[in-house]
Amino acid sequence: MRKIVSVILLSIAVLPALCQSPTPKYQPGTITAVKTHEDTATGGPAVTRYDISVRVENTVYVILYTPPPGAYGAQYTQGMNLLVLVGDKTITFNDVAGRSREAPILSRTPAPQSNH
């Protein structure tokens, strides 16, 4: 009887872990290009936004990055490595202060193969 109770309690303890969805996996990425975003919309305050190309494995994602107020330096990040979480429509990353940021994906293309 004691073994049966132990097995039932162990099953109850393990079941929630098996039912949880897997945690998202951050992947290494490299910023390959930074360009000022050409905004066609007018009106509202002038905010400088950037089209940032990030290579993750065999794909290059172009994201639209809007720096928070008072922040600058995004134009100097080409070549920087960072961890990113690629979603269906957005990429999530941590800024230099460790805050999580999310940016929409504008496009995704296969990365050119390197000749190493």
PDB file of C-alpha atoms in Angstrom:
ATOM      1  CA  MET A   1       0.000   0.000   0.000  1.00  0.00           C
ATOM      2  CA  ARG A   2       2.823   2.353   0.859  1.00  0.00           C
ATOM      3  CA  LYS A   3       4.437   1.843  -2.580  1.00  0.00           C
ATOM      4  CA  ILE A   4       1.156   2.581  -4.359  1.00  0.00           C
ATOM      5  CA  VAL A   5       0.734   5.850  -2.452  1.00  0.00           C
ATOM      6  CA  SER A   6       4.351   6.785  -3.222  1.00  0.00           C
ATOM      7  CA  VAL A   7       3.838   6.144  -6.942  1.00  0.00           C
ATOM      8  CA  ILE A   8       0.619   8.192  -6.984  1.00  0.00           C
ATOM      9  CA  LEU A   9       2.265  11.113  -5.156  1.00  0.00           C
ATOM     10  CA  LEU A  10       5.268  11.003  -7.476  1.00  0.00           C
ATOM     11  CA  SER A  11       2.964  10.974 -10.509  1.00  0.00           C
ATOM     12  CA  ILE A  12       1.055  13.976  -9.194  1.00  0.00           C
ATOM     13  CA  ALA A  13       4.332  15.850  -8.610  1.00  0.00           C
ATOM     14  CA  VAL A  14       5.722  15.108 -12.095  1.00  0.00           C
ATOM     15  CA  LEU A  15       2.518  15.688 -14.095  1.00  0.00           C
ATOM     16  CA  PRO A  16       2.597  19.542 -13.997  1.00  0.00           C
ATOM     17  CA  ALA A  17       6.165  19.564 -15.292  1.00  0.00           C
ATOM     18  CA  LEU A  18       5.173  17.388 -18.239  1.00  0.00           C
ATOM     19  CA  CYS A  19       2.166  19.569 -19.097  1.00  0.00           C
ATOM     20  CA  GLN A  20       4.079  22.857 -19.222  1.00  0.00           C
ATOM     21  CA  SER A  21       4.915  24.328 -22.592  1.00  0.00           C
ATOM     22  CA  PRO A  22       8.637  24.502 -23.326  1.00  0.00           C
ATOM     23  CA  THR A  23      10.370  27.726 -22.398  1.00  0.00           C
ATOM     24  CA  PRO A  24      11.320  29.890 -25.349  1.00  0.00           C
ATOM     25  CA  LYS A  25      14.921  29.541 -26.412  1.00  0.00           C
ATOM     26  CA  TYR A  26      17.133  32.565 -26.882  1.00  0.00           C
ATOM     27  CA  GLN A  27      19.626  32.219 -29.737  1.00  0.00           C
ATOM     28  CA  PRO A  28      22.819  34.090 -30.578  1.00  0.00           C
ATOM     29  CA  GLY A  29      22.453  36.742 -33.266  1.00  0.00           C
ATOM     30  CA  THR A  30      24.731  39.266 -34.936  1.00  0.00           C
ATOM     31  CA  ILE A  31      23.730  42.748 -36.067  1.00  0.00           C
ATOM     32  CA  THR A  32      24.860  42.899 -39.695  1.00  0.00           C
ATOM     33  CA  ALA A  33      23.478  46.293 -40.779  1.00  0.00           C
ATOM     34  CA  VAL A  34      21.841  49.407 -39.323  1.00  0.00           C
ATOM     35  CA  LYS A  35      19.996  51.947 -41.462  1.00  0.00           C
ATOM     36  CA  THR A  36      17.819  54.899 -40.561  1.00  0.00           C
ATOM     37  CA  HIS A  37      14.200  53.934 -41.200  1.00  0.00           C
ATOM     38  CA  GLU A  38      12.581  55.923 -43.993  1.00  0.00           C
ATOM     39  CA  ASP A  39       9.230  56.853 -42.477  1.00  0.00           C
ATOM     40  CA  THR A  40       6.518  57.731 -44.968  1.00  0.00           C
ATOM     41  CA  ALA A  41       4.024  58.765 -42.296  1.00  0.00           C
ATOM     42  CA  THR A  42       3.987  62.422 -41.355  1.00  0.00           C
ATOM     43  CA  GLY A  43       2.607  64.225 -38.358  1.00  0.00           C
ATOM     44  CA  GLY A  44       3.529  63.580 -34.747  1.00  0.00           C
ATOM     45  CA  PRO A  45       6.928  64.111 -33.164  1.00  0.00           C
ATOM     46  CA  ALA A  46      10.030  63.255 -35.130  1.00  0.00           C
ATOM     47  CA  VAL A  47      11.377  59.964 -33.799  1.00  0.00           C
ATOM     48  CA  THR A  48      14.434  58.381 -35.367  1.00  0.00           C
ATOM     49  CA  ARG A  49      13.825  54.694 -35.958  1.00  0.00           C
ATOM     50  CA  TYR A  50      16.194  52.127 -37.408  1.00  0.00           C
ATOM     51  CA  ASP A  51      15.987  49.118 -39.719  1.00  0.00           C
ATOM     52  CA  ILE A  52      18.368  46.698 -38.043  1.00  0.00           C
ATOM     53  CA  SER A  53      19.426  43.475 -39.771  1.00  0.00           C
ATOM     54  CA  VAL A  54      20.106  40.602 -37.379  1.00  0.00           C
ATOM     55  CA  ARG A  55      21.541  37.277 -38.530  1.00  0.00           C
ATOM     56  CA  VAL A  56      20.287  34.316 -36.504  1.00  0.00           C
ATOM     57  CA  GLU A  57      21.548  30.939 -37.725  1.00  0.00           C
ATOM     58  CA  ASN A  58      20.751  30.854 -41.473  1.00  0.00           C
ATOM     59  CA  THR A  59      18.248  33.738 -41.553  1.00  0.00           C
ATOM     60  CA  VAL A  60      18.606  37.521 -41.651  1.00  0.00           C
ATOM     61  CA  TYR A  61      15.765  39.375 -39.935  1.00  0.00           C
ATOM     62  CA  VAL A  62      15.183  43.080 -40.509  1.00  0.00           C
ATOM     63  CA  ILE A  63      13.522  44.593 -37.451  1.00  0.00           C
ATOM     64  CA  LEU A  64      12.136  48.066 -36.846  1.00  0.00           C
ATOM     65  CA  TYR A  65      13.822  49.417 -33.724  1.00  0.00           C
ATOM     66  CA  THR A  66      12.530  52.522 -31.973  1.00  0.00           C
ATOM     67  CA  PRO A  67      14.931  53.612 -29.220  1.00  0.00           C
ATOM     68  CA  PRO A  68      13.358  54.670 -25.929  1.00  0.00           C
ATOM     69  CA  PRO A  69      13.316  58.419 -25.227  1.00  0.00           C
ATOM     70  CA  GLY A  70      16.772  59.731 -24.373  1.00  0.00           C
ATOM     71  CA  ALA A  71      18.578  56.675 -25.731  1.00  0.00           C
ATOM     72  CA  TYR A  72      21.043  56.890 -28.573  1.00  0.00           C
ATOM     73  CA  GLY A  73      23.764  54.803 -30.168  1.00  0.00           C
ATOM     74  CA  ALA A  74      21.721  52.229 -32.109  1.00  0.00           C
ATOM     75  CA  GLN A  75      23.415  53.417 -35.299  1.00  0.00           C
ATOM     76  CA  TYR A  76      26.751  52.165 -33.916  1.00  0.00           C
ATOM     77  CA  THR A  77      25.736  48.579 -33.128  1.00  0.00           C
ATOM     78  CA  GLN A  78      26.727  46.899 -36.411  1.00  0.00           C
ATOM     79  CA  GLY A  79      28.830  43.823 -35.666  1.00  0.00           C
ATOM     80  CA  MET A  80      27.456  43.457 -32.133  1.00  0.00           C
ATOM     81  CA  ASN A  81      26.473  39.993 -30.904  1.00  0.00           C
ATOM     82  CA  LEU A  82      23.365  39.546 -28.770  1.00  0.00           C
ATOM     83  CA  LEU A  83      20.904  36.902 -27.653  1.00  0.00           C
ATOM     84  CA  VAL A  84      17.500  37.104 -29.326  1.00  0.00           C
ATOM     85  CA  LEU A  85      14.188  35.331 -29.043  1.00  0.00           C
ATOM     86  CA  VAL A  86      12.639  34.994 -32.487  1.00  0.00           C
ATOM     87  CA  GLY A  87       8.838  34.982 -32.521  1.00  0.00           C
ATOM     88  CA  ASP A  88       6.356  34.838 -35.391  1.00  0.00           C
ATOM     89  CA  LYS A  89       6.136  38.625 -35.788  1.00  0.00           C
ATOM     90  CA  THR A  90       8.679  40.032 -33.323  1.00  0.00           C
ATOM     91  CA  ILE A  91      12.200  39.614 -32.002  1.00  0.00           C
ATOM     92  CA  THR A  92      12.873  40.075 -28.292  1.00  0.00           C
ATOM     93  CA  PHE A  93      16.297  41.064 -26.958  1.00  0.00           C
ATOM     94  CA  ASN A  94      17.811  42.731 -23.909  1.00  0.00           C
ATOM     95  CA  ASP A  95      19.230  46.237 -24.200  1.00  0.00           C
ATOM     96  CA  VAL A  96      22.538  47.262 -22.610  1.00  0.00           C
ATOM     97  CA  ALA A  97      20.759  47.955 -19.302  1.00  0.00           C
ATOM     98  CA  GLY A  98      19.289  44.426 -19.296  1.00  0.00           C
ATOM     99  CA  ARG A  99      15.731  45.521 -20.063  1.00  0.00           C
ATOM    100  CA  SER A 100      13.747  43.299 -22.398  1.00  0.00           C
ATOM    101  CA  ARG A 101      12.850  44.996 -25.699  1.00  0.00           C
ATOM    102  CA  GLU A 102      10.618  43.755 -28.484  1.00  0.00           C
ATOM    103  CA  ALA A 103      10.790  44.901 -32.106  1.00  0.00           C
ATOM    104  CA  PRO A 104       8.574  43.960 -35.051  1.00  0.00           C
ATOM    105  CA  ILE A 105      10.061  41.881 -37.858  1.00  0.00           C
ATOM    106  CA  LEU A 106       9.833  43.737 -41.178  1.00  0.00           C
ATOM    107  CA  SER A 107      11.309  40.934 -43.294  1.00  0.00           C
ATOM    108  CA  ARG A 108      13.205  37.668 -43.151  1.00  0.00           C
ATOM    109  CA  THR A 109      15.497  36.297 -45.818  1.00  0.00           C
ATOM    110  CA  PRO A 110      17.947  33.386 -46.052  1.00  0.00           C
ATOM    111  CA  ALA A 111      21.418  34.457 -44.964  1.00  0.00           C
ATOM    112  CA  PRO A 112      24.152  34.370 -47.586  1.00  0.00           C
ATOM    113  CA  GLN A 113      26.464  31.391 -47.130  1.00  0.00           C
ATOM    114  CA  SER A 114      29.961  32.254 -45.929  1.00  0.00           C
ATOM    115  CA  ASN A 115      33.009  30.684 -47.531  1.00  0.00           C
ATOM    116  CA  HIS A 116      34.991  29.504 -44.500  1.00  0.00           C
TER     117      HIS A 116
END
